[in-house]
XYZ file of C-alpha atoms in Angstrom:
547
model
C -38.477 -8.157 -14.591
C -35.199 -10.020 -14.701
C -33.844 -12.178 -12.250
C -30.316 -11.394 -11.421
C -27.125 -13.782 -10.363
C -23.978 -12.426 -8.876
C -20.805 -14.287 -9.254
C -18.292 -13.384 -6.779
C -15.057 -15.198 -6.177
C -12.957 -16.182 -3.252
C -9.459 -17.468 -2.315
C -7.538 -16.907 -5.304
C -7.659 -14.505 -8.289
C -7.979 -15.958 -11.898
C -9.801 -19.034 -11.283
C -12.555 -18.300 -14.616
C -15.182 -16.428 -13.227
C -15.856 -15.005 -16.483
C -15.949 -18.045 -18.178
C -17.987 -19.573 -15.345
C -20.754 -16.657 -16.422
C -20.023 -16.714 -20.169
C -21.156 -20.386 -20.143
C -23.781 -20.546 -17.381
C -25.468 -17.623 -19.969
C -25.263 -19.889 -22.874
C -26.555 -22.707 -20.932
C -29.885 -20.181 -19.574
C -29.715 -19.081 -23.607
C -29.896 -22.812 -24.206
C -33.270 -23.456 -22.325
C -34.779 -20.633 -23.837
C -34.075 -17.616 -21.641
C -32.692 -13.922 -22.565
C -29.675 -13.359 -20.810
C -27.437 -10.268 -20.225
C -24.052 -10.354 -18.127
C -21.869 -7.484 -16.627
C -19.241 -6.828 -14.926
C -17.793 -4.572 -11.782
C -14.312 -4.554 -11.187
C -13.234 -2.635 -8.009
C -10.258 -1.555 -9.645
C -9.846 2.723 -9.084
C -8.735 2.925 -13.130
C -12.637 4.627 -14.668
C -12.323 2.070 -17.090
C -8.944 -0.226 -18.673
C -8.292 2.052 -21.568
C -5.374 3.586 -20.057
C -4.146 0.493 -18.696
C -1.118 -1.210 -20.063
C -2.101 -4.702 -21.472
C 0.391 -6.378 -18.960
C -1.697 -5.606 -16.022
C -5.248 -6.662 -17.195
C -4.807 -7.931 -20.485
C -6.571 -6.770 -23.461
C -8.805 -3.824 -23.651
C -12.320 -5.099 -24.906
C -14.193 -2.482 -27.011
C -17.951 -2.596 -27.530
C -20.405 -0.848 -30.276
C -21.051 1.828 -28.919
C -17.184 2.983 -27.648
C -16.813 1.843 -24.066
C -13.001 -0.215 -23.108
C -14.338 -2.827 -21.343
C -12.428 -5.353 -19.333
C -11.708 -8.876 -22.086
C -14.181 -10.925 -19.575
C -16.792 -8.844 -21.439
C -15.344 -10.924 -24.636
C -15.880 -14.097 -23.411
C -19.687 -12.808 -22.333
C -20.147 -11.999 -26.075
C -18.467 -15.161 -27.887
C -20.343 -17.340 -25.328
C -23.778 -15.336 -25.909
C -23.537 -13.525 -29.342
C -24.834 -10.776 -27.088
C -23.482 -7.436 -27.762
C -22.209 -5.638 -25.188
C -22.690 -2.164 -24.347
C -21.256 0.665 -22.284
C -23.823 0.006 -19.203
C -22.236 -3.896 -19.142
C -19.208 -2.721 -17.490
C -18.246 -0.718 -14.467
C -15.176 0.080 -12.115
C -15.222 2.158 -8.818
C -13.270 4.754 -10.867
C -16.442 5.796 -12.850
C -18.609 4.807 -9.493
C -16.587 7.176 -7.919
C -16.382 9.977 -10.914
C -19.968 10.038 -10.939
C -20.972 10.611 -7.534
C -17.935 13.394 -7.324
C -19.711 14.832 -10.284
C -23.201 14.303 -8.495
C -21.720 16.381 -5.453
C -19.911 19.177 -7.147
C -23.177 19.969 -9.153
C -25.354 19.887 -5.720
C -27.324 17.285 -6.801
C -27.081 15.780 -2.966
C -28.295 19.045 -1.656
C -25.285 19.744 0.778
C -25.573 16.247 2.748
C -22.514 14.615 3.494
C -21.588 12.226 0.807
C -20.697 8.477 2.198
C -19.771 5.035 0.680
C -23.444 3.877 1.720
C -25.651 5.114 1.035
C -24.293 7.406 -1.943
C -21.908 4.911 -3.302
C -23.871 2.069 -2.857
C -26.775 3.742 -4.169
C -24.940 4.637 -7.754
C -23.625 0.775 -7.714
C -27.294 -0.462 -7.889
C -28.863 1.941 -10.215
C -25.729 0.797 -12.687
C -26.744 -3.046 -11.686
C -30.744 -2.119 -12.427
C -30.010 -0.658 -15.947
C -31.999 -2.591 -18.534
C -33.324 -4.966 -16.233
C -36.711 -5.192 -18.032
C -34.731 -5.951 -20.776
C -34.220 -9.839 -20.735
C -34.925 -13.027 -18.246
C -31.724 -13.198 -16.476
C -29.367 -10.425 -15.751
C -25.374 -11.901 -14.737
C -23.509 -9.890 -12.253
C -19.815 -10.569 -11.586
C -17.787 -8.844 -8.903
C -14.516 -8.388 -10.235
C -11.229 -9.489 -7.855
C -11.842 -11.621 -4.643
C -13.850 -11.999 -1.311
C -11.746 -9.967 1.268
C -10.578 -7.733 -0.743
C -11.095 -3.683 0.691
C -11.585 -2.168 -2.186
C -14.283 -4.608 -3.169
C -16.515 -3.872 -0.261
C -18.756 -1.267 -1.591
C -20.051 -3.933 -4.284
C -20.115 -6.700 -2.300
C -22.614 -4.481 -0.030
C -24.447 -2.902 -2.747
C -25.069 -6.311 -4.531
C -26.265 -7.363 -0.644
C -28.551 -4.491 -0.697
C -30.113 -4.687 -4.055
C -30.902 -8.521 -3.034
C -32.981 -7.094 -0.350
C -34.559 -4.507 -1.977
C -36.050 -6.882 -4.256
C -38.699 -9.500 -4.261
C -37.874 -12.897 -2.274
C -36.024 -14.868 -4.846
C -35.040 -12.519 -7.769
C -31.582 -12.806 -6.406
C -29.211 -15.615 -6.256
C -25.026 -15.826 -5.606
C -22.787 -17.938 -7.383
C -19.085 -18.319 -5.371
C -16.135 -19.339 -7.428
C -13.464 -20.687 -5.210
C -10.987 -23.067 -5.796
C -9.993 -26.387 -4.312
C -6.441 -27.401 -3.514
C -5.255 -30.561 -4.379
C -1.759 -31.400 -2.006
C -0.065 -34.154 -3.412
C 1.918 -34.872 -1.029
C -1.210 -36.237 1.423
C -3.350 -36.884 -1.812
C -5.967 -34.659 -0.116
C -8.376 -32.266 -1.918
C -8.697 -29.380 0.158
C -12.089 -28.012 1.257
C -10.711 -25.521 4.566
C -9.642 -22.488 1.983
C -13.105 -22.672 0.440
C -15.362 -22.968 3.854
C -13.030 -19.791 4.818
C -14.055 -18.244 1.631
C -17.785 -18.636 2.020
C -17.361 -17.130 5.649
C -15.939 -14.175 4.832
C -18.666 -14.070 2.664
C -21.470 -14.458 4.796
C -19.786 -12.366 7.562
C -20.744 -9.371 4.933
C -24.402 -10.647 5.165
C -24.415 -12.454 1.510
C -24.780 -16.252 1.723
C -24.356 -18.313 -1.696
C -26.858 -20.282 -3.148
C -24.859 -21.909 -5.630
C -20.507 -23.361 -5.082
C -18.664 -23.450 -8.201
C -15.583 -25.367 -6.828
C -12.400 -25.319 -9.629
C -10.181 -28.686 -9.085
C -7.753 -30.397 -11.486
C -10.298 -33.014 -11.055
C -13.981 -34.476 -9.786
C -14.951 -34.077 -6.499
C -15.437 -36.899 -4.303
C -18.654 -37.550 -2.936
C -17.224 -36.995 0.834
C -15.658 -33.881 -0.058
C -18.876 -32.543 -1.788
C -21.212 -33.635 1.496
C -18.383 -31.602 3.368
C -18.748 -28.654 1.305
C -22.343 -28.476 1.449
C -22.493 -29.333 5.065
C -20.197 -26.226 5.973
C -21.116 -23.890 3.690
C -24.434 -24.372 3.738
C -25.896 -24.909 0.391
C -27.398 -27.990 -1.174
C -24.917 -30.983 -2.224
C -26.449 -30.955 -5.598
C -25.539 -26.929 -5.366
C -22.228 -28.090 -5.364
C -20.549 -27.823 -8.858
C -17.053 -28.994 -9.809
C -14.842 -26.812 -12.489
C -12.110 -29.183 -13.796
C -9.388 -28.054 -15.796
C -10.434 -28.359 -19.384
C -8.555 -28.496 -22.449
C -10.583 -25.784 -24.863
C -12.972 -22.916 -22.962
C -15.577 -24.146 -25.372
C -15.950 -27.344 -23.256
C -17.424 -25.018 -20.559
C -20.984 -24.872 -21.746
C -21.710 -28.367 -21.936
C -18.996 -29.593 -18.979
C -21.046 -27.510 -16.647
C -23.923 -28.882 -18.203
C -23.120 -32.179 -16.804
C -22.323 -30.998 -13.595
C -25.461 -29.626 -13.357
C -24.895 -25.735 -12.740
C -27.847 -24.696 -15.118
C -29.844 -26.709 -13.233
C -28.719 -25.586 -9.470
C -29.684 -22.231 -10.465
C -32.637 -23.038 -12.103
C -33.268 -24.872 -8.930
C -31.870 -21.986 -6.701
C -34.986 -19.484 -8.618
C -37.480 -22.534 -8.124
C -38.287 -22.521 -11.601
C -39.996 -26.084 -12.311
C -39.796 -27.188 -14.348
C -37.483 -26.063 -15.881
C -37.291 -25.861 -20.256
C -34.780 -28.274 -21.473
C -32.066 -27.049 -23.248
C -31.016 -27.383 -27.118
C -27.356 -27.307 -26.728
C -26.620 -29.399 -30.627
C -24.853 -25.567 -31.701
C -22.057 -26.509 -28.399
C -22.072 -29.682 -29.499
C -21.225 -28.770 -33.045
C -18.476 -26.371 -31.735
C -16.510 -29.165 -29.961
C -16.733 -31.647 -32.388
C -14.938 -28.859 -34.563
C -12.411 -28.182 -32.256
C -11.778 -32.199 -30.856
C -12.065 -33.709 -34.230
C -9.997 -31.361 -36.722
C -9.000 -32.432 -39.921
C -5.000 -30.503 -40.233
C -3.178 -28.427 -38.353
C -1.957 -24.953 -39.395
C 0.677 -22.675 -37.980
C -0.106 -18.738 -37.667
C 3.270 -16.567 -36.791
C 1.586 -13.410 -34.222
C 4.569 -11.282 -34.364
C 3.945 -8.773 -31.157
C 4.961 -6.812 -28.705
C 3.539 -7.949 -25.462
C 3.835 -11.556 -26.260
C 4.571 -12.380 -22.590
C 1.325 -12.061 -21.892
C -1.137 -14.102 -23.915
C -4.288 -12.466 -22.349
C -2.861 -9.251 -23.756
C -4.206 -10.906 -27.326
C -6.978 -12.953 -26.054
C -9.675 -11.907 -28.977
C -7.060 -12.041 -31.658
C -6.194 -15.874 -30.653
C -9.975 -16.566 -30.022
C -10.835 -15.502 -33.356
C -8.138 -17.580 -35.168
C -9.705 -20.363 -33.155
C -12.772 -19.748 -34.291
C -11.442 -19.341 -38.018
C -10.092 -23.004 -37.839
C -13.380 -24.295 -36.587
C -14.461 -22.676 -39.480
C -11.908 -24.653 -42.142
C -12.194 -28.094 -39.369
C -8.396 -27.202 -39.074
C -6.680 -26.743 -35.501
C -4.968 -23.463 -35.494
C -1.295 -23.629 -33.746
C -0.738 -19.575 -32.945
C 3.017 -18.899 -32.064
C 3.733 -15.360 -30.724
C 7.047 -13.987 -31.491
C 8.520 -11.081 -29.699
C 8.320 -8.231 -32.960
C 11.691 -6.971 -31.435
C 13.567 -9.892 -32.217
C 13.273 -9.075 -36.093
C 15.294 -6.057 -35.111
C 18.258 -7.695 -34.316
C 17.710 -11.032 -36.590
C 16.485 -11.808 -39.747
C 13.093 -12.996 -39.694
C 13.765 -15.308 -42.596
C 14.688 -18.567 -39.774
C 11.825 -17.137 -37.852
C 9.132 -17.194 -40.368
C 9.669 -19.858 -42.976
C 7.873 -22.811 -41.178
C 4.396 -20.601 -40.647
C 1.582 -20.688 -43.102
C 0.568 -17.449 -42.166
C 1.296 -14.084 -40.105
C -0.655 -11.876 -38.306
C 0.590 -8.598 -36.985
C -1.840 -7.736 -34.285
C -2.183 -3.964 -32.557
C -0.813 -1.779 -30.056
C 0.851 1.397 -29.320
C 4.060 3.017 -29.212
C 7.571 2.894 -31.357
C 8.818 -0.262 -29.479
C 9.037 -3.268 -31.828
C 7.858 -1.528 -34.889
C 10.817 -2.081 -37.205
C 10.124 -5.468 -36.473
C 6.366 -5.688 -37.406
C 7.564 -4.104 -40.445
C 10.213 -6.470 -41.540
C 7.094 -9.396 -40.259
C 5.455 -7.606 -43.110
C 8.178 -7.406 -45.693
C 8.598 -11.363 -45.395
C 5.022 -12.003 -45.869
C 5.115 -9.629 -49.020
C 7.952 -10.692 -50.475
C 7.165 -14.629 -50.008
C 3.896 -14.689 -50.680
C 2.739 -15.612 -47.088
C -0.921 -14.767 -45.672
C -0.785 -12.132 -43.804
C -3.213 -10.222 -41.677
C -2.463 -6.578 -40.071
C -4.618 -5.241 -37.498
C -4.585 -1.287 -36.476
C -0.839 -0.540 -36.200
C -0.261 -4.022 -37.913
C -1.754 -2.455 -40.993
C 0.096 0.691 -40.389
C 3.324 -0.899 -40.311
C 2.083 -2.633 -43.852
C 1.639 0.319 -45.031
C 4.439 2.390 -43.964
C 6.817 -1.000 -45.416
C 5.347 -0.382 -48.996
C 5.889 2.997 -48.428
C 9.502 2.662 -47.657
C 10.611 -0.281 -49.782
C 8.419 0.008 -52.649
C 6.954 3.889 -53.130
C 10.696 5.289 -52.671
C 9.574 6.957 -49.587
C 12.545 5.900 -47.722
C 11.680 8.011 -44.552
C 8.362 7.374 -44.194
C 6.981 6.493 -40.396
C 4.433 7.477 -38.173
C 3.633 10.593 -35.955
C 2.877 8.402 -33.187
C 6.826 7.565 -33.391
C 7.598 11.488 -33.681
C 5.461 12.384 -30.776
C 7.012 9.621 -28.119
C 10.585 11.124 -28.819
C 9.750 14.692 -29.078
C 11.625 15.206 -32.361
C 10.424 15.533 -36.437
C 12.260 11.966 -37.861
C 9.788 10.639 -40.500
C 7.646 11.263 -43.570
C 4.094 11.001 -41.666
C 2.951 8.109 -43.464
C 0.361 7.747 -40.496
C -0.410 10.869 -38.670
C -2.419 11.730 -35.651
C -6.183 11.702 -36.244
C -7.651 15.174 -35.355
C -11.272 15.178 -36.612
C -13.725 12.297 -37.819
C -17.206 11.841 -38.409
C -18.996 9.829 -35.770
C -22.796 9.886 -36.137
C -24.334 13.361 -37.595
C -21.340 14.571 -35.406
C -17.628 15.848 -35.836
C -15.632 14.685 -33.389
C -12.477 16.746 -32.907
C -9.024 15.872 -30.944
C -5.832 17.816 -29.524
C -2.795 15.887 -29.033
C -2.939 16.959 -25.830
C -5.741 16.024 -24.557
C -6.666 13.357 -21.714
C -5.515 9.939 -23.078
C -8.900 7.952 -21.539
C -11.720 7.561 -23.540
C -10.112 9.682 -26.497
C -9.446 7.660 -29.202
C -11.513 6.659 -32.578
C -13.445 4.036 -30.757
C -16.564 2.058 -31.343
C -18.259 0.253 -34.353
C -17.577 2.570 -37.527
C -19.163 1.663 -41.038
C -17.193 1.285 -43.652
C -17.463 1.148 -47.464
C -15.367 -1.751 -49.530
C -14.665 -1.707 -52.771
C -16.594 -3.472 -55.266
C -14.293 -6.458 -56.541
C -12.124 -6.257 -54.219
C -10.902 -9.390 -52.356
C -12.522 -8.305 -49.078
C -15.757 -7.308 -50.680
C -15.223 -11.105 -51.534
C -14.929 -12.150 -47.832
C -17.507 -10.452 -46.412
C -19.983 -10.803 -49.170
C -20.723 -7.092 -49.194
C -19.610 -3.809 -49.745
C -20.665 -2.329 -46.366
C -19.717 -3.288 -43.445
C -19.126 -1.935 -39.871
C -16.658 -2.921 -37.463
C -14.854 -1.316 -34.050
C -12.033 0.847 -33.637
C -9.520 1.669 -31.535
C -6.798 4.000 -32.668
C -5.794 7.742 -32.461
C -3.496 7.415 -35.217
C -4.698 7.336 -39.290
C -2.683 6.280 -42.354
C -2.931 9.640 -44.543
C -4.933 9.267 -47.491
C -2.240 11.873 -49.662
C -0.167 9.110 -50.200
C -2.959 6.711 -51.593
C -2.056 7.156 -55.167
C 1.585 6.746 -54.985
C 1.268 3.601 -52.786
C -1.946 2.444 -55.506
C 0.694 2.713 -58.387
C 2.597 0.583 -56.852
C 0.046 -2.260 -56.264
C -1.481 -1.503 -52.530
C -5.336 -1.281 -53.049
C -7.004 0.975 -50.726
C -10.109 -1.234 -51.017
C -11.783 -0.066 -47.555
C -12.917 3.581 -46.684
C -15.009 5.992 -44.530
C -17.945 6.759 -45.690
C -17.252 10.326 -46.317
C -13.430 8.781 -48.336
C -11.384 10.679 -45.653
C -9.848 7.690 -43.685
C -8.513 4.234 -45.353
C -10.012 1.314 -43.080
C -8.298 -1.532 -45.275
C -5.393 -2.305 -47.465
C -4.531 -5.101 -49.967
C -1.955 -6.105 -52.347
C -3.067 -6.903 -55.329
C -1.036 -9.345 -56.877
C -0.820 -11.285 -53.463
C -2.182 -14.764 -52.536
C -3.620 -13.200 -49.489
C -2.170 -9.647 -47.831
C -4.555 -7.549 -46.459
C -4.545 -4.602 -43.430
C -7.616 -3.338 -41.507
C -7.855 -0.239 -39.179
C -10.637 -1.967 -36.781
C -10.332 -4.909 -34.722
C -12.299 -7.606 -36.358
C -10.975 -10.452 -33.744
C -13.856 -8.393 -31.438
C -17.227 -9.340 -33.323
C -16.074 -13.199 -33.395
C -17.377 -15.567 -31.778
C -16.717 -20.178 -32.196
C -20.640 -20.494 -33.336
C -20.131 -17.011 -36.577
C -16.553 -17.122 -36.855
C -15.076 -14.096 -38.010
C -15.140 -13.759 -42.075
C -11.773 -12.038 -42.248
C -10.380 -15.070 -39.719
C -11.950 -17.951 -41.667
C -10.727 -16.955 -44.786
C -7.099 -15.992 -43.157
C -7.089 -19.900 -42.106
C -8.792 -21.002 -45.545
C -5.446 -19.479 -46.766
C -2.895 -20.739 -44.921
C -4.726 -23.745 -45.323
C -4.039 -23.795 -49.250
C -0.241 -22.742 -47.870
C -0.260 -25.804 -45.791
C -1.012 -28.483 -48.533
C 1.620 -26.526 -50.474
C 4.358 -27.321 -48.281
């Protein structure tokens, strides 16, 4: 039976509680233990999909289809455990399923109430598996205080009850002031924040306290003192220049070993952590620098591409290189030339998204890359708008474009090039779409095998000519036009199984040009980078030294 932690959070919003439970998990992984982390976010959306990347960042996928929230991304590229539909949870589906529940009877006419019924559906999601591995990690999405957090924060207050004395601990993630104006370290927002939570009947066992730096002794015997937990119980979160420090910085601090503590496990394996150690001596001691153009559309944002500039990361760990990522607004190409933009990168990525809005200046991203010779990786649309460039500037289709484009205006404009995705193969299954159907949960999404082609330069990178990676698209480059764009020099070297959908494209006579359907940024993680990543930076790399 697995023991289970719940990190909650408290006075401010953002302060790394996923990280905080991505590392503690590698550190329990570390020692020996089997570890599984999810997440509940209180938000009323059933899960991110529909979201717009500007409020939550990106959308996370996992194998088996679920959008996840991108803390589920840092549980996997801290673990190298998969995640999976029951990791992740919002009072949306909470709610949806007890509605469901009702209108089928399955309450037998009682009247239907936040606790128990709500409660009740909460823990049976939290319970899932849990004879699955050692330690199960819990985090409550949002803060302490927050209404629409309440039924968790009583549900997780519940399920400690329900089971044995000492399956359950709490983790609080709060942060620490510092005012420089009196050169104090604050400790009053935090003692508030630990009675708010004990006024709901949860008390914390373990204080993860974020500060720009240590925490003095005094202030740590005042924390414990008023929030009654152990001064050793007591762990500081400094600022830290990579996320990959996290593992061993909390090491030293001594988190693995509060909880440990907290669970009275003594004592207590000791951990291996040499594969941490390995990853930041790759990222501290890198041997070159590269610079990687990511030529978007929601660029204000960084969180909005958080797997896509993890895995580039992880590519230059790879190559011992330090990866310098650059976003440039796509829509700038629109108005400029990208020449001035472009010619100091060694490589460009076009990453994903959806809708006409910056488009024209992916494609011209991907013209300049062609034309010059420069690495370049496309990514869903950013292999789209690859595709739909050759199309236009090289097959003679001068009107070529997407249905997704046609659809947002209302009005037939282009050659479909890329049309809207109506029936695939998923499983022994055929899965079929309207246009009008509900946007949620609608799209191609999950981990899809594909089939490379032998020879090819990614059959080269991946060492195989099978593969299987995740999707997340409802729009398809049409495989009519293969042979007019494969006269031309555009290798469809990536398909289906069943040869109906084109998963990647290459040029042929290019250094290094190549477009996939899937996301591969989501399957890698700074210990198994990426292959597609690592050999993007190997390239630019070889474009570096060049230079």
């Amino acid at each position: 039976m697995a023991r289970f932690i719940f990190i909650t959070g408290g006075v401010v919003s953002s302060l790394g509680k996923g990280l905080a439970s991505a590392a503690l998990g590698a550190l329990l992984q570390a020692r020996g233990f089997t570890v599984r982390l999810r997440k509940l976010d209180p938000y009323l959306n059933v899960d991110p999909g529909t979201m717009s990347p500007f409020e939550h960042g990106e959308v996370f996928v996992t194998d088996d289809g679920a959008e996840t929230d991108l803390d589920l991304g840092h549980y996997e590229r801290f673990t190298g455990v998969a995640a999976r539909s029951t990791d992740s949870i919002s009072s949306g589906r909470i709610y949806s399923n007890v509605l469901e529940k009702e209108r089928r009877g399955d309450y037998l006419g009682k009247t239907i109430q936040v606790i128990p019924h709500v409660t009740n559906e909460i823990k049976d999601f939290i319970a899932t598996g849990e004879d699955e591995v050692d330690f199960m990690l819990c985090e409550i999405g949002g803060t302490v205080g927050d209404i629409e957090g309440l039924p968790f924060f009583e549900a997780i207050r519940q399920f400690s009850q329900d089971k044995p004395r000492g399956q359950c601990i709490f983790m609080h993630l709060t942060l620490l002031p510092y005012i420089k104006a009196s050169g104090e370290l604050k400790t009053k927002p935090t003692q508030h924040s630990v009675k708010e939570l004990r006024s709901i009947g949860i008390a914390p066992d373990v204080l993860v306290c974020r500060s720009e730096g240590p925490i003095p002794a005094k202030e740590r015997e005042k924390l414990a003192l008023f929030c009654n937990v152990r001064p050793d119980s007591v762990i500081a979160a400094q600022d830290l220049k990579s996320i990959y420090e996290a593992p061993l910085a909390y090491h030293r601090e001594g988190l693995d070993q509060a909880v440990l503590d907290a669970f009275q496990i003594n004592p207590a394996p000791k951990p291996d952590l040499s594969k941490w150690e390995d990853v930041s001596d790759r990222i501290f001691n890198a041997e070159g620098e590269v610079r990687v153009a990511i030529v978007g559309k929601y660029t204000q944002l960084e969180d909005a591409y958080k797997s896509i500039a993890e895995a580039l990361t992880h590519g230059g760990m790879a190559n011992r290189v330090r990866v310098k990522a650059e976003w440039i607004d796509a829509e700038i190409f629109e108005r400029e030339d990208p020449g001035p933009w472009l010619e100091g990168f060694h490589a460009i990525l076009v990453p994903g998204g959806f809708g006409e809005r910056g488009t024209e200046g992916k494609m011209k991203a991907a013209q300049f890359a062609r034309t010059r010779g420069v690495p370049y990786l496309g990514i869903c649309l950013g292999m789209q708008m690859a595709v739909i460039e050759a199309a236009r500037n090289v097959a003679e289709l001068s009107d070529a474009g997407s249905e997704e484009f046609d659809h947002e205006v209302g009005k037939k404009r282009f050659t479909p090039v890329v049309y809207h995705l109506k029936e695939w193969v998923q499983g022994n299954a055929m899965v079929k779409r309207k246009l009008g159907d509900d946007k949620g949960g609608t799209m191609r999404l999950g981990a899809y095998t594909a089939h490379l082609l032998k020879g090819s330069k990614v059959a080269e990178i991946y060492g195989s000519t099978v593969i299987e990676e995740r999707h997340r698209h409802r729009y398809e480059v049409d495989i009519k036009y293969r042979k007019q764009l494969e006269a031309c020099g555009m290798v469809f070297s990536g398909m289906s199984p069943d040869g109906r959908l084109p998963e990647i494209v290459e040029w042929k006579d290019h250094p290094w040009f190549i477009g996939v359907q899937f996301h591969p940024e989501l399957k890698s993680k700074p210990f198994a980078p990426h292959p597609l990543f690592a050999d993007f930076v190997r390239a630019a790399v070889e474009v570096s030294r060049l230079v």
